[in-house]
Amino acid sequence: MKLRVNGNIIETGANTVLELLEELNIKPERVAVEVNMKVLKKTEYRDFTLSEGDSIEIVNFVGGGYNE
Amino acid sequence: MKLRVNGNIIETGANTVLELLEELNIKPERVAVEVNMKVLKKTEYRDFTLSEGDSIEIVNFVGGGYNE
Amino acid sequence: MKLRVNGNIIETGANTVLELLEELNIKPERVAVEVNMKVLKKTEYRDFTLSEGDSIEIVNFVGGGYNE
Amino acid sequence: MKLRVNGNIIETGANTVLELLEELNIKPERVAVEVNMKVLKKTEYRDFTLSEGDSIEIVNFVGGGYNE
Amino acid sequence: MNDRLIISGIEFNSRLWVGTGKYRDFEETRKAIEASGTDVVTVAVRRVNILNRESENLLDYINPKKYKILPNTAGCYTVDDALRYARLAREAGISDMIKLEVIADEKTLFPDTEGLVKATKILVKEGFIVFPYTNDDPIVAKKLEDAGAAAVMPLGAPIGSGLGIRNPYNIKIILETVKIPVIVDAGVGTASDATIAMELGCDAVLINTGIAGARDPVAMAEAMKHAVIAGRLAFKAGRIPKKLYATASSPIEGMI
Amino acid sequence: MNDRLIISGIEFNSRLWVGTGKYRDFEETRKAIEASGTDVVTVAVRRVNILNRESENLLDYINPKKYKILPNTAGCYTVDDALRYARLAREAGISDMIKLEVIADEKTLFPDTEGLVKATKILVKEGFIVFPYTNDDPIVAKKLEDAGAAAVMPLGAPIGSGLGIRNPYNIKIILETVKIPVIVDAGVGTASDATIAMELGCDAVLINTGIAGARDPVAMAEAMKHAVIAGRLAFKAGRIPKKLYATASSPIEGMI
Amino acid sequence: MNDRLIISGIEFNSRLWVGTGKYRDFEETRKAIEASGTDVVTVAVRRVNILNRESENLLDYINPKKYKILPNTAGCYTVDDALRYARLAREAGISDMIKLEVIADEKTLFPDTEGLVKATKILVKEGFIVFPYTNDDPIVAKKLEDAGAAAVMPLGAPIGSGLGIRNPYNIKIILETVKIPVIVDAGVGTASDATIAMELGCDAVLINTGIAGARDPVAMAEAMKHAVIAGRLAFKAGRIPKKLYATASSPIEGMI
Amino acid sequence: MNDRLIISGIEFNSRLWVGTGKYRDFEETRKAIEASGTDVVTVAVRRVNILNRESENLLDYINPKKYKILPNTAGCYTVDDALRYARLAREAGISDMIKLEVIADEKTLFPDTEGLVKATKILVKEGFIVFPYTNDDPIVAKKLEDAGAAAVMPLGAPIGSGLGIRNPYNIKIILETVKIPVIVDAGVGTASDATIAMELGCDAVLINTGIAGARDPVAMAEAMKHAVIAGRLAFKAGRIPKKLYATASSPIEGMI
């Protein structure tokens, strides 16, 4: 299935957000996930199923403030 | 006829704004008139007829700015 | 013998500066002594003999700076 | 006769300060003259006779202040 | 050098604009305004006293043929009030110019910039030439320009405070940010404050309390006239750089 | 209001005094001085160029009948040099006035105040009217007054620095301390600096680099003329008190 | 003296808050934060790099158990963007605290105060503890308080400018106007700037560029730690009045 | 970082030096000095009260083994008086250090710099380690260095005025001019003043009234301790340049 993740089109076998994070080797605790502009609660990762063409944003904290 | 002019209830024989101004001995050029919250053009003074209980504001320029 | 000490005329039996300090119950370590406008070294206290009418200043450190 | 004028050695036929100024084409009114470190009054120019080797300074006003 | 100030096609002879509040009487007002050399006078809009018609009127002293009368919406704390007074002012007067004030707080008399932008948009659509009294935030200045304001009138300091230009840096950024004229309004307490405002590059200065509240208002009005001319000339003349001392190789930064 | 400045019986029409250094040419000097409206011009004393007599002279441009010529002892680093130049200046000129400079350091051009007091005493005895260029130390100002100086000329900031009045507090204390006129000399970089000096209560301001070094010296000279008038008028008019905001009950202290 | 800062029931050990931007590397970030003695660290929210998972993460260096992580909405130019980033930040983190930034202009990074108030209202309704980065307008500060902000974070000067508290008067008025804590954000360039902010009575100071951009960020972080403590203690100790000189009878006004 | 201050071979642990005047009592003096973290305490020399020997002595509270006692010649208005008190101080104490004051005027307590240089020369010849209290004139500072002073102690502002560093430019020039340590003496009114003095690059700060006159002297003493550390660290850390805003290409000049 094809997904847009952080602006990149990727091919994945993951069916849920949690599986996607595991496939991408990302620890769920430290990130936030948005699917099609909707921010998910961490508790939703396990059950939230992905569909062909979903647009997903995975963000975390980085050093910075203002516009750097 | 009774009118509210600048917050005062007055008894007047004037039928139009222009007559009212004359009765009050006010030069039309230097004032602005509001009848029931509607600002009149100077050209309307002659024909704008007043009715019992109308609320009229007659203002002019004074020294001042801000809140003095 | 009469001496002027710090502006006061006093009658004393002391013959030397050291005796005077003892008589006045002043610890030599913490003061400086001037006899007739001449500042003495601590080592001179024992042998410096006083004469009738000598003018003596005994000073010590106090809190202060500038003109307080 | 040789004179030092403003740092330059010059050969002159002038016998007095006034003659020197005329020879140098300098208006007396606008300058001050010092001969061997002595400042002259304008009234002295006519009679003050110069001698071989005299050191003379002739100054006037220029634009400036401070050290320019 | 012809250095006239032109705003929305109107030509102004003076870069010093003056208010008419807080004077002892009309005669002092007249003398001070005359001494200031201004041709722009701000006035407030208030009810005619219909009970006592004897009282003289300001315009008996300030000839509208000689001075441009700039009505303000002083004392208006809401957008609606400001709009109402602006419309009345236009009918009472002869021009479309309005000094727009939407006051947020009666203690400091700071503007409500959000309401100010709203009111500006509306009045511009109605054909007014709007001079909004604003804070020194360059972002608000830009919004007012986009809303169609004829000029921006940032405060140098709180009205009547006499603190001068508290934040010249913001005024400088406003001058970089907007293309419309910048007129410092409020805060000028003495002549040098006005000079500094003009040296920053401002187009004009509006002063009321600084003149009317002085011990000798007429003398201070004349002082302000010269102060504004001095600041404008200095701005155009191009000042020498600041150095720690003349022989220092490089200009200094703002050390303190 | 008649507000003439009178020093040692000499009456001055202008409270702005100007220097003649650093101009591009004599013509620019002439124009700037004219634009400044001054009647006091400072000049230096230098050797006549006897090898090339063609060169024009400053006084061909600055008419001594129109301007009071105030010679200075610029470039003198010792008391003896200062005395020598002062005496030459008197013979070259027509008056007993001398702007006395005893420079201590060529980097900052700060005065040697100890030497300055010495030289002042001597020249006063010789009948000079002495205008000493000094630092902003009120104690030195008092010593110069006691030495017989006609006025004191404290620096606002280092010569040519353009930093303005760096320490208005000291200038204020000098004004409290001496009875003779106080003329700020050096440091004025732009019009508002001159206005501030006058608002403090100074009697006059002397400017050279601030005008001559400007991009447009003639325009800056005119700016300075207005700046000094503005400051003087504001000082006499009595400014409004500074407050955090108009309705604040009490004037504020110098918060920052 | 127990002088803890408590906001919305959260207790803070330090009145110095620090940002994490502009450091050379994570190790320098860690050392500087440690030297600052802070317990509040601001962070930005950005996309995970899914192509290269090797890269280390800031939180490997800043232990969330040791420091309160305050996410910001840096780089958001609209209300919607700010809301989106705030919601993501809450899910990525563990707290409801958000440093709200709605930037109006990328040149000056000044806030869009109108959008800021809007976003604050919405986020407060959603249960966020909102720390809005605002200008120094007391009116806006009041609106933010009314909108439910936990504190206001006025700028001392433009972000990264290092100009310090440009307008202490406005900060003082903000302190008079709102009951919620006032935390100066942006503008602090050196230690004395932070001390001055605290002496005014501010509750805390947030610094990023002033530390990260210093030649020696770790030393400057330690300097800021002492500066904030010094300013807070001085504020509570009650300074002596300013006088022209000690024996002057009355305190002076803000002469310049 | 080892950043000890060493003057004439004497090592000082603290860059904050404190006076002992104006405290309510000895106990408050002791507590404040302890809170300040200083190891240098200035004291005056006065007559012993021979009529009432009960009265306690300052040194019962300030242990000379723990603190370096720096006697001053406070209250001396002539060179002779200053020499007399300096010589008495040396005999009363245990060191050759003397804080030399030659006061010119009891209203402002400004120094008589001419007398100060004279007295310094004489005392240096007699083996004293001289710390002269001077004005902020770089020329005088240089003369004191040439006279053999161990350090120079320029005033930031008049004694007890609390005006801070009125002329940081002069202090900066003094730092450029002399090689001996520069210790700001007098004028510090609150913590930020001390921080600014140290940020300029001064080697230490001496404070008396600023601490003793505070509402809570002990808290202010602690504030000053942190303030001096903060300023010193900031000076060594190298602050960011000042810009009108972060993205501005070039640092700004001292705009106002």
mmCIF file of C-alpha atoms in Angstrom, chain E residues 165 168-170 172-173 176 196 199-200 239-245 251-256, chain H residues 165 167-170 172-173 176 196 200 239-245 251-256:
data_model
loop_
_atom_site.group_PDB
_atom_site.id
_atom_site.type_symbol
_atom_site.label_atom_id
_atom_site.label_comp_id
_atom_site.label_asym_id
_atom_site.label_seq_id
_atom_site.Cartn_x
_atom_site.Cartn_y
_atom_site.Cartn_z
ATOM 1 C CA ILE E 165 10.179 58.168 22.022
ATOM 2 C CA PRO E 168 13.031 54.343 18.744
ATOM 3 C CA TYR E 169 13.920 50.878 17.497
ATOM 4 C CA ASN E 170 10.277 50.030 16.856
ATOM 5 C CA LYS E 172 12.674 52.674 12.965
ATOM 6 C CA ILE E 173 11.257 49.258 12.039
ATOM 7 C CA GLU E 176 11.245 50.283 7.222
ATOM 8 C CA ILE E 196 14.565 62.820 17.829
ATOM 9 C CA GLU E 199 15.743 62.447 13.045
ATOM 10 C CA LEU E 200 14.506 58.872 12.987
ATOM 11 C CA ARG E 239 24.635 62.977 10.656
ATOM 12 C CA ILE E 240 28.223 61.938 11.443
ATOM 13 C CA PRO E 241 28.696 58.359 12.673
ATOM 14 C CA LYS E 242 28.941 57.715 16.408
ATOM 15 C CA LYS E 243 32.394 56.696 17.578
ATOM 16 C CA LEU E 244 33.917 56.083 20.996
ATOM 17 C CA TYR E 245 36.277 58.925 20.024
ATOM 18 C CA PRO E 251 31.709 53.308 14.581
ATOM 19 C CA ILE E 252 30.576 51.949 17.914
ATOM 20 C CA GLU E 253 27.642 49.732 18.643
ATOM 21 C CA GLY E 254 24.965 50.837 21.089
ATOM 22 C CA MET E 255 27.207 50.153 24.028
ATOM 23 C CA ILE E 256 24.576 50.842 26.644
ATOM 24 C CA ILE H 165 27.373 53.808 35.405
ATOM 25 C CA ASN H 167 29.098 57.252 31.370
ATOM 26 C CA PRO H 168 30.071 53.735 30.296
ATOM 27 C CA TYR H 169 31.935 55.261 27.361
ATOM 28 C CA ASN H 170 34.486 56.899 29.656
ATOM 29 C CA LYS H 172 35.487 51.844 28.418
ATOM 30 C CA ILE H 173 38.148 54.366 27.428
ATOM 31 C CA GLU H 176 41.639 50.921 27.000
ATOM 32 C CA ILE H 196 26.936 46.396 33.633
ATOM 33 C CA LEU H 200 32.293 46.593 30.446
ATOM 34 C CA ARG H 239 27.848 38.511 24.182
ATOM 35 C CA ILE H 240 25.915 38.384 20.898
ATOM 36 C CA PRO H 241 26.042 41.535 18.756
ATOM 37 C CA LYS H 242 23.184 44.021 18.976
ATOM 38 C CA LYS H 243 20.998 44.151 15.882
ATOM 39 C CA LEU H 244 17.773 45.962 15.034
ATOM 40 C CA TYR H 245 16.368 42.441 14.554
ATOM 41 C CA PRO H 251 24.973 45.163 13.917
ATOM 42 C CA ILE H 252 23.368 48.495 14.722
ATOM 43 C CA GLU H 253 25.030 51.625 15.919
ATOM 44 C CA GLY H 254 23.887 53.231 19.173
ATOM 45 C CA MET H 255 20.744 54.497 17.548
ATOM 46 C CA ILE H 256 19.582 56.559 20.509
#
